[in-house]
Amino acid sequence: MHTEKVERNHVVCAVVHGSAPVIQDAQSALDLLMHAKYELGTKNIVIDKALITEEFFILSTGLAGEILQKYVNYGGRIAIYGDYSRYTSKPLRDFIWESNRGNDVFFASTKEQALDMLTR
């Protein structure tokens, strides 16, 4: 895993790069947030959905709720980008729509959109 510091509109984001899933459970998600905070000075994470375990996108596992609750509790914000078109789950689509209406969790198609959502 490699994190890149990107600043826009005076907001710093940690853009995560890698070739294997970085977020596999709540602890690895929290570890990523703490890495961004202490190494890059930010609590804003931008990550490709390919770097998150597929279980996250199956809402019935509870993993998404557990991870995102930790982020909110620790003041973290996350924007996850990628292609969501293959998901047919109405609860997941509703979750994505509701998340994008808030201020802490975003789902975007591209890295640029994800950065825009966190830095507007």
Short mmCIF file of C-alpha atoms in Angstrom, two decimals:
data_model
loop_
_atom_site.label_atom_id
_atom_site.label_comp_id
_atom_site.label_asym_id
_atom_site.label_seq_id
_atom_site.Cartn_x
_atom_site.Cartn_y
_atom_site.Cartn_z
CA MET A 1 0.00 0.00 0.00
CA HIS A 2 1.09 3.54 -0.77
CA THR A 3 -0.68 6.76 0.23
CA GLU A 4 -0.38 10.00 -1.69
CA LYS A 5 -1.05 13.38 -0.10
CA VAL A 6 -3.33 15.53 -2.28
CA GLU A 7 -4.48 19.02 -1.31
CA ARG A 8 -7.38 20.90 -2.90
CA ASN A 9 -9.22 23.95 -1.59
CA HIS A 10 -7.03 23.82 1.54
CA VAL A 11 -8.28 20.28 2.30
CA VAL A 12 -5.75 17.45 2.49
CA CYS A 13 -6.71 13.94 1.37
CA ALA A 14 -4.84 10.65 1.54
CA VAL A 15 -5.25 8.86 -1.79
CA VAL A 16 -4.63 5.15 -1.30
CA HIS A 17 -2.87 3.07 -3.96
CA GLY A 18 -2.22 -0.64 -3.93
CA SER A 19 -2.55 -3.94 -5.71
CA ALA A 20 -4.39 -5.90 -3.02
CA PRO A 21 -7.25 -5.10 -0.65
CA VAL A 22 -6.18 -2.64 2.04
CA ILE A 23 -9.46 -2.62 3.96
CA GLN A 24 -10.40 -6.16 4.93
CA ASP A 25 -12.08 -5.56 8.29
CA ALA A 26 -12.82 -2.79 10.78
CA GLN A 27 -9.31 -2.88 12.26
CA SER A 28 -7.55 -2.51 8.91
CA ALA A 29 -9.88 0.38 8.06
CA LEU A 30 -9.05 2.07 11.36
CA ASP A 31 -5.32 1.41 10.81
CA LEU A 32 -5.59 3.17 7.43
CA LEU A 33 -7.32 6.17 9.01
CA MET A 34 -4.67 6.43 11.73
CA HIS A 35 -1.89 6.10 9.13
CA ALA A 36 -3.41 9.00 7.16
CA LYS A 37 -3.80 11.08 10.32
CA TYR A 38 -0.30 10.62 11.68
CA GLU A 39 1.69 10.29 8.44
CA LEU A 40 -0.14 12.78 6.19
CA GLY A 41 -2.02 14.97 8.67
CA THR A 42 -5.51 14.20 7.39
CA LYS A 43 -8.61 12.19 8.20
CA ASN A 44 -9.85 12.27 4.58
CA ILE A 45 -9.40 9.00 2.70
CA VAL A 46 -9.84 8.46 -1.05
CA ILE A 47 -9.74 4.80 -2.04
CA ASP A 48 -10.55 2.61 -5.04
CA LYS A 49 -13.32 0.13 -4.25
CA ALA A 50 -11.00 -2.62 -5.55
CA LEU A 51 -8.88 -2.03 -2.43
CA ILE A 52 -11.80 -2.87 -0.14
CA THR A 53 -12.96 -6.42 0.55
CA GLU A 54 -16.06 -7.36 -1.41
CA GLU A 55 -17.84 -8.17 1.88
CA PHE A 56 -18.10 -4.42 2.49
CA PHE A 57 -20.57 -4.14 -0.40
CA ILE A 58 -22.81 -6.92 0.93
CA LEU A 59 -24.69 -4.88 3.51
CA SER A 60 -26.08 -7.93 5.31
CA THR A 61 -22.57 -8.75 6.59
CA GLY A 62 -22.62 -5.56 8.67
CA LEU A 63 -19.02 -4.79 7.70
CA ALA A 64 -19.81 -1.49 5.96
CA GLY A 65 -21.74 -0.26 8.98
CA GLU A 66 -18.99 -1.30 11.38
CA ILE A 67 -16.24 0.37 9.35
CA LEU A 68 -18.13 3.56 8.64
CA GLN A 69 -19.20 3.90 12.27
CA LYS A 70 -15.54 3.77 13.30
CA TYR A 71 -14.70 6.46 10.74
CA VAL A 72 -17.46 8.72 12.00
CA ASN A 73 -16.48 8.10 15.64
CA TYR A 74 -12.87 9.07 14.91
CA GLY A 75 -13.78 12.06 12.72
CA GLY A 76 -12.73 10.37 9.50
CA ARG A 77 -14.22 10.92 6.08
CA ILE A 78 -13.96 8.53 3.15
CA ALA A 79 -14.69 8.63 -0.57
CA ILE A 80 -14.76 5.28 -2.34
CA TYR A 81 -14.55 5.32 -6.12
CA GLY A 82 -15.15 2.69 -8.76
CA ASP A 83 -17.77 1.05 -10.91
CA TYR A 84 -20.90 0.16 -8.95
CA SER A 85 -23.01 -0.81 -11.98
CA ARG A 86 -22.73 -4.54 -11.35
CA TYR A 87 -24.45 -4.29 -7.98
CA THR A 88 -28.17 -4.94 -8.17
CA SER A 89 -28.95 -4.74 -4.46
CA LYS A 90 -31.57 -2.06 -3.80
CA PRO A 91 -30.41 -1.63 -0.18
CA LEU A 92 -26.83 -1.00 -1.40
CA ARG A 93 -28.00 1.48 -4.03
CA ASP A 94 -30.10 3.27 -1.38
CA PHE A 95 -27.12 3.26 1.00
CA ILE A 96 -24.88 4.83 -1.65
CA TRP A 97 -27.50 7.46 -2.48
CA GLU A 98 -28.03 8.37 1.21
CA SER A 99 -24.30 8.43 1.92
CA ASN A 100 -23.69 10.85 -0.94
CA ARG A 101 -26.22 13.25 0.58
CA GLY A 102 -24.17 13.49 3.79
CA ASN A 103 -20.76 14.91 4.66
CA ASP A 104 -18.62 11.95 5.74
CA VAL A 105 -19.02 9.00 3.35
CA PHE A 106 -19.11 9.26 -0.42
CA PHE A 107 -19.27 6.88 -3.36
CA ALA A 108 -18.01 8.14 -6.72
CA SER A 109 -17.25 6.79 -10.17
CA THR A 110 -13.75 8.22 -10.47
CA LYS A 111 -10.88 9.28 -8.26
CA GLU A 112 -11.35 12.89 -9.41
CA GLN A 113 -15.02 12.85 -8.38
CA ALA A 114 -14.07 11.31 -5.04
CA LEU A 115 -11.53 14.07 -4.42
CA ASP A 116 -14.09 16.71 -5.39
CA MET A 117 -16.62 15.30 -2.93
CA LEU A 118 -14.18 15.52 -0.02
CA THR A 119 -12.77 18.93 -0.91
CA ARG A 120 -15.82 21.01 -1.83
#
